[in-house]
């Protein structure tokens, strides 16, 4: 069970990845989402 702070960080990372995808539209978003999923 992850602490709330960790889950909050993961959620913030996912939101950041979504914003990045909207701005850049690059494949970096997929990498960030993979990292977020791996640390979740």
N, CA, C and O atoms as a Maestro MAE file, in Angstrom:
{
 s_m_m2io_version
 :::
 2.0.0
}

f_m_ct {
 s_m_title
 :::
 protein
 m_atom[160] {
  # First column is atom index #
  i_m_mmod_type
  r_m_x_coord
  r_m_y_coord
  r_m_z_coord
  i_m_residue_number
  s_m_chain_name
  s_m_pdb_residue_name
  s_m_pdb_atom_name
  i_m_atomic_number
  :::
  1 25 0.855 -1.200 0.000 1 A "UNK " " N  " 7
  2 3 0.000 0.000 0.000 1 A "UNK " " CA " 6
  3 2 0.881 1.235 0.000 1 A "UNK " " C  " 6
  4 15 1.708 1.429 0.891 1 A "UNK " " O  " 8
  5 25 0.692 2.059 -1.002 2 A "UNK " " N  " 7
  6 3 1.510 3.267 -1.113 2 A "UNK " " CA " 6
  7 2 0.931 4.397 -0.271 2 A "UNK " " C  " 6
  8 15 -0.289 4.540 -0.186 2 A "UNK " " O  " 8
  9 25 1.784 5.196 0.348 3 A "UNK " " N  " 7
  10 3 1.302 6.353 1.111 3 A "UNK " " CA " 6
  11 2 0.593 7.345 0.204 3 A "UNK " " C  " 6
  12 15 0.800 7.348 -1.010 3 A "UNK " " O  " 8
  13 25 -0.245 8.186 0.801 4 A "UNK " " N  " 7
  14 3 -0.997 9.151 0.001 4 A "UNK " " CA " 6
  15 2 -0.052 10.094 -0.747 4 A "UNK " " C  " 6
  16 15 -0.338 10.509 -1.870 4 A "UNK " " O  " 8
  17 25 1.074 10.426 -0.116 5 A "UNK " " N  " 7
  18 3 2.015 11.335 -0.754 5 A "UNK " " CA " 6
  19 2 2.572 10.726 -2.046 5 A "UNK " " C  " 6
  20 15 2.765 11.419 -3.046 5 A "UNK " " O  " 8
  21 25 2.824 9.418 -1.999 6 A "UNK " " N  " 7
  22 3 3.355 8.750 -3.187 6 A "UNK " " CA " 6
  23 2 2.289 8.708 -4.278 6 A "UNK " " C  " 6
  24 15 2.576 8.984 -5.443 6 A "UNK " " O  " 8
  25 25 1.051 8.359 -3.897 7 A "UNK " " N  " 7
  26 3 -0.021 8.305 -4.901 7 A "UNK " " CA " 6
  27 2 -0.259 9.691 -5.476 7 A "UNK " " C  " 6
  28 15 -0.541 9.833 -6.666 7 A "UNK " " O  " 8
  29 25 -0.145 10.713 -4.634 8 A "UNK " " N  " 7
  30 3 -0.320 12.080 -5.115 8 A "UNK " " CA " 6
  31 2 0.752 12.441 -6.130 8 A "UNK " " C  " 6
  32 15 0.483 13.106 -7.130 8 A "UNK " " O  " 8
  33 25 1.980 11.989 -5.855 9 A "UNK " " N  " 7
  34 3 3.084 12.271 -6.769 9 A "UNK " " CA " 6
  35 2 2.862 11.571 -8.110 9 A "UNK " " C  " 6
  36 15 3.136 12.140 -9.167 9 A "UNK " " O  " 8
  37 25 2.363 10.336 -8.058 10 A "UNK " " N  " 7
  38 3 2.089 9.593 -9.292 10 A "UNK " " CA " 6
  39 2 0.991 10.290 -10.090 10 A "UNK " " C  " 6
  40 15 1.084 10.420 -11.310 10 A "UNK " " O  " 8
  41 25 -0.052 10.740 -9.382 11 A "UNK " " N  " 7
  42 3 -1.147 11.441 -10.062 11 A "UNK " " CA " 6
  43 2 -0.644 12.717 -10.705 11 A "UNK " " C  " 6
  44 15 -1.009 13.032 -11.838 11 A "UNK " " O  " 8
  45 25 0.190 13.453 -9.992 12 A "UNK " " N  " 7
  46 3 0.752 14.690 -10.537 12 A "UNK " " CA " 6
  47 2 1.610 14.384 -11.757 12 A "UNK " " C  " 6
  48 15 1.606 15.132 -12.735 12 A "UNK " " O  " 8
  49 25 2.347 13.273 -11.690 13 A "UNK " " N  " 7
  50 3 3.178 12.881 -12.829 13 A "UNK " " CA " 6
  51 2 2.344 12.545 -14.048 13 A "UNK " " C  " 6
  52 15 2.718 12.879 -15.172 13 A "UNK " " O  " 8
  53 25 1.208 11.881 -13.831 14 A "UNK " " N  " 7
  54 3 0.333 11.526 -14.946 14 A "UNK " " CA " 6
  55 2 -0.274 12.791 -15.555 14 A "UNK " " C  " 6
  56 15 -0.356 12.919 -16.776 14 A "UNK " " O  " 8
  57 25 -0.702 13.733 -14.692 15 A "UNK " " N  " 7
  58 3 -1.250 14.987 -15.197 15 A "UNK " " CA " 6
  59 2 -0.191 15.734 -15.994 15 A "UNK " " C  " 6
  60 15 -0.483 16.306 -17.044 15 A "UNK " " O  " 8
  61 25 1.055 15.727 -15.485 16 A "UNK " " N  " 7
  62 3 2.159 16.385 -16.177 16 A "UNK " " CA " 6
  63 2 2.392 15.743 -17.538 16 A "UNK " " C  " 6
  64 15 2.662 16.439 -18.517 16 A "UNK " " O  " 8
  65 25 2.288 14.416 -17.601 17 A "UNK " " N  " 7
  66 3 2.482 13.707 -18.862 17 A "UNK " " CA " 6
  67 2 1.397 14.079 -19.867 17 A "UNK " " C  " 6
  68 15 1.666 14.227 -21.059 17 A "UNK " " O  " 8
  69 25 0.161 14.230 -19.372 18 A "UNK " " N  " 7
  70 3 -0.944 14.605 -20.261 18 A "UNK " " CA " 6
  71 2 -0.716 16.006 -20.818 18 A "UNK " " C  " 6
  72 15 -0.908 16.251 -22.009 18 A "UNK " " O  " 8
  73 25 -0.303 16.926 -19.938 19 A "UNK " " N  " 7
  74 3 -0.027 18.296 -20.387 19 A "UNK " " CA " 6
  75 2 1.101 18.296 -21.414 19 A "UNK " " C  " 6
  76 15 1.038 19.004 -22.419 19 A "UNK " " O  " 8
  77 25 2.126 17.500 -21.152 20 A "UNK " " N  " 7
  78 3 3.254 17.420 -22.091 20 A "UNK " " CA " 6
  79 2 2.783 16.916 -23.449 20 A "UNK " " C  " 6
  80 15 3.221 17.416 -24.486 20 A "UNK " " O  " 8
  81 25 1.892 15.928 -23.445 21 A "UNK " " N  " 7
  82 3 1.411 15.371 -24.708 21 A "UNK " " CA " 6
  83 2 0.623 16.420 -25.483 21 A "UNK " " C  " 6
  84 15 0.685 16.474 -26.712 21 A "UNK " " O  " 8
  85 25 -0.116 17.248 -24.758 22 A "UNK " " N  " 7
  86 3 -0.888 18.298 -25.428 22 A "UNK " " CA " 6
  87 2 0.034 19.350 -26.013 22 A "UNK " " C  " 6
  88 15 -0.235 19.885 -27.088 22 A "UNK " " O  " 8
  89 25 1.126 19.651 -25.310 23 A "UNK " " N  " 7
  90 3 2.033 20.712 -25.764 23 A "UNK " " CA " 6
  91 2 2.949 20.208 -26.882 23 A "UNK " " C  " 6
  92 15 3.084 20.856 -27.920 23 A "UNK " " O  " 8
  93 25 3.569 19.063 -26.668 24 A "UNK " " N  " 7
  94 3 4.598 18.605 -27.599 24 A "UNK " " CA " 6
  95 2 4.078 17.573 -28.595 24 A "UNK " " C  " 6
  96 15 4.489 17.562 -29.755 24 A "UNK " " O  " 8
  97 25 3.170 16.704 -28.139 25 A "UNK " " N  " 7
  98 3 2.671 15.656 -29.011 25 A "UNK " " CA " 6
  99 2 3.761 14.661 -29.364 25 A "UNK " " C  " 6
  100 15 3.673 13.976 -30.383 25 A "UNK " " O  " 8
  101 25 4.792 14.577 -28.526 26 A "UNK " " N  " 7
  102 3 5.925 13.707 -28.823 26 A "UNK " " CA " 6
  103 2 5.801 12.368 -28.111 26 A "UNK " " C  " 6
  104 15 4.875 12.151 -27.329 26 A "UNK " " O  " 8
  105 25 6.734 11.481 -28.386 27 A "UNK " " N  " 7
  106 3 6.695 10.141 -27.799 27 A "UNK " " CA " 6
  107 2 7.222 10.147 -26.371 27 A "UNK " " C  " 6
  108 15 7.154 9.128 -25.684 27 A "UNK " " O  " 8
  109 25 7.754 11.293 -25.911 28 A "UNK " " N  " 7
  110 3 8.267 11.366 -24.541 28 A "UNK " " CA " 6
  111 2 7.151 11.088 -23.539 28 A "UNK " " C  " 6
  112 15 7.403 10.595 -22.440 28 A "UNK " " O  " 8
  113 25 5.921 11.407 -23.923 29 A "UNK " " N  " 7
  114 3 4.787 11.203 -23.020 29 A "UNK " " CA " 6
  115 2 4.641 9.725 -22.673 29 A "UNK " " C  " 6
  116 15 4.381 9.371 -21.523 29 A "UNK " " O  " 8
  117 25 4.807 8.877 -23.663 30 A "UNK " " N  " 7
  118 3 4.677 7.437 -23.429 30 A "UNK " " CA " 6
  119 2 5.741 6.973 -22.439 30 A "UNK " " C  " 6
  120 15 5.478 6.112 -21.599 30 A "UNK " " O  " 8
  121 25 6.937 7.541 -22.536 31 A "UNK " " N  " 7
  122 3 8.011 7.168 -21.617 31 A "UNK " " CA " 6
  123 2 7.650 7.595 -20.201 31 A "UNK " " C  " 6
  124 15 7.831 6.831 -19.252 31 A "UNK " " O  " 8
  125 25 7.138 8.819 -20.058 32 A "UNK " " N  " 7
  126 3 6.759 9.307 -18.733 32 A "UNK " " CA " 6
  127 2 5.651 8.463 -18.146 32 A "UNK " " C  " 6
  128 15 5.691 8.130 -16.961 32 A "UNK " " O  " 8
  129 25 4.660 8.109 -18.950 33 A "UNK " " N  " 7
  130 3 3.546 7.299 -18.457 33 A "UNK " " CA " 6
  131 2 4.048 5.923 -18.024 33 A "UNK " " C  " 6
  132 15 3.556 5.358 -17.047 33 A "UNK " " O  " 8
  133 25 5.019 5.392 -18.746 34 A "UNK " " N  " 7
  134 3 5.579 4.092 -18.378 34 A "UNK " " CA " 6
  135 2 6.272 4.187 -17.032 34 A "UNK " " C  " 6
  136 15 6.125 3.299 -16.192 34 A "UNK " " O  " 8
  137 25 7.033 5.264 -16.818 35 A "UNK " " N  " 7
  138 3 7.726 5.454 -15.545 35 A "UNK " " CA " 6
  139 2 6.725 5.611 -14.415 35 A "UNK " " C  " 6
  140 15 6.919 5.052 -13.336 35 A "UNK " " O  " 8
  141 25 5.656 6.362 -14.647 36 A "UNK " " N  " 7
  142 3 4.636 6.566 -13.611 36 A "UNK " " CA " 6
  143 2 3.967 5.242 -13.258 36 A "UNK " " C  " 6
  144 15 3.736 4.948 -12.085 36 A "UNK " " O  " 8
  145 25 3.656 4.442 -14.284 37 A "UNK " " N  " 7
  146 3 3.004 3.162 -14.030 37 A "UNK " " CA " 6
  147 2 3.943 2.229 -13.271 37 A "UNK " " C  " 6
  148 15 3.509 1.471 -12.403 37 A "UNK " " O  " 8
  149 25 5.222 2.289 -13.601 38 A "UNK " " N  " 7
  150 3 6.189 1.397 -12.978 38 A "UNK " " CA " 6
  151 2 6.357 1.745 -11.493 38 A "UNK " " C  " 6
  152 15 6.546 0.855 -10.664 38 A "UNK " " O  " 8
  153 25 6.287 3.041 -11.160 39 A "UNK " " N  " 7
  154 3 6.487 3.459 -9.774 39 A "UNK " " CA " 6
  155 2 5.200 3.395 -8.967 39 A "UNK " " C  " 6
  156 15 5.229 3.559 -7.747 39 A "UNK " " O  " 8
  157 25 4.071 3.157 -9.628 40 A "UNK " " N  " 7
  158 3 2.789 3.128 -8.915 40 A "UNK " " CA " 6
  159 2 2.669 1.852 -8.075 40 A "UNK " " C  " 6
  160 15 1.657 1.649 -7.402 40 A "UNK " " O  " 8
  :::
 }
 m_bond[159] {
  # First column is bond index #
  i_m_from
  i_m_to
  i_m_order
  :::
  1 1 2 1
  2 2 3 1
  3 3 4 2
  4 3 5 1
  5 5 6 1
  6 6 7 1
  7 7 8 2
  8 7 9 1
  9 9 10 1
  10 10 11 1
  11 11 12 2
  12 11 13 1
  13 13 14 1
  14 14 15 1
  15 15 16 2
  16 15 17 1
  17 17 18 1
  18 18 19 1
  19 19 20 2
  20 19 21 1
  21 21 22 1
  22 22 23 1
  23 23 24 2
  24 23 25 1
  25 25 26 1
  26 26 27 1
  27 27 28 2
  28 27 29 1
  29 29 30 1
  30 30 31 1
  31 31 32 2
  32 31 33 1
  33 33 34 1
  34 34 35 1
  35 35 36 2
  36 35 37 1
  37 37 38 1
  38 38 39 1
  39 39 40 2
  40 39 41 1
  41 41 42 1
  42 42 43 1
  43 43 44 2
  44 43 45 1
  45 45 46 1
  46 46 47 1
  47 47 48 2
  48 47 49 1
  49 49 50 1
  50 50 51 1
  51 51 52 2
  52 51 53 1
  53 53 54 1
  54 54 55 1
  55 55 56 2
  56 55 57 1
  57 57 58 1
  58 58 59 1
  59 59 60 2
  60 59 61 1
  61 61 62 1
  62 62 63 1
  63 63 64 2
  64 63 65 1
  65 65 66 1
  66 66 67 1
  67 67 68 2
  68 67 69 1
  69 69 70 1
  70 70 71 1
  71 71 72 2
  72 71 73 1
  73 73 74 1
  74 74 75 1
  75 75 76 2
  76 75 77 1
  77 77 78 1
  78 78 79 1
  79 79 80 2
  80 79 81 1
  81 81 82 1
  82 82 83 1
  83 83 84 2
  84 83 85 1
  85 85 86 1
  86 86 87 1
  87 87 88 2
  88 87 89 1
  89 89 90 1
  90 90 91 1
  91 91 92 2
  92 91 93 1
  93 93 94 1
  94 94 95 1
  95 95 96 2
  96 95 97 1
  97 97 98 1
  98 98 99 1
  99 99 100 2
  100 99 101 1
  101 101 102 1
  102 102 103 1
  103 103 104 2
  104 103 105 1
  105 105 106 1
  106 106 107 1
  107 107 108 2
  108 107 109 1
  109 109 110 1
  110 110 111 1
  111 111 112 2
  112 111 113 1
  113 113 114 1
  114 114 115 1
  115 115 116 2
  116 115 117 1
  117 117 118 1
  118 118 119 1
  119 119 120 2
  120 119 121 1
  121 121 122 1
  122 122 123 1
  123 123 124 2
  124 123 125 1
  125 125 126 1
  126 126 127 1
  127 127 128 2
  128 127 129 1
  129 129 130 1
  130 130 131 1
  131 131 132 2
  132 131 133 1
  133 133 134 1
  134 134 135 1
  135 135 136 2
  136 135 137 1
  137 137 138 1
  138 138 139 1
  139 139 140 2
  140 139 141 1
  141 141 142 1
  142 142 143 1
  143 143 144 2
  144 143 145 1
  145 145 146 1
  146 146 147 1
  147 147 148 2
  148 147 149 1
  149 149 150 1
  150 150 151 1
  151 151 152 2
  152 151 153 1
  153 153 154 1
  154 154 155 1
  155 155 156 2
  156 155 157 1
  157 157 158 1
  158 158 159 1
  159 159 160 2
  :::
 }
}
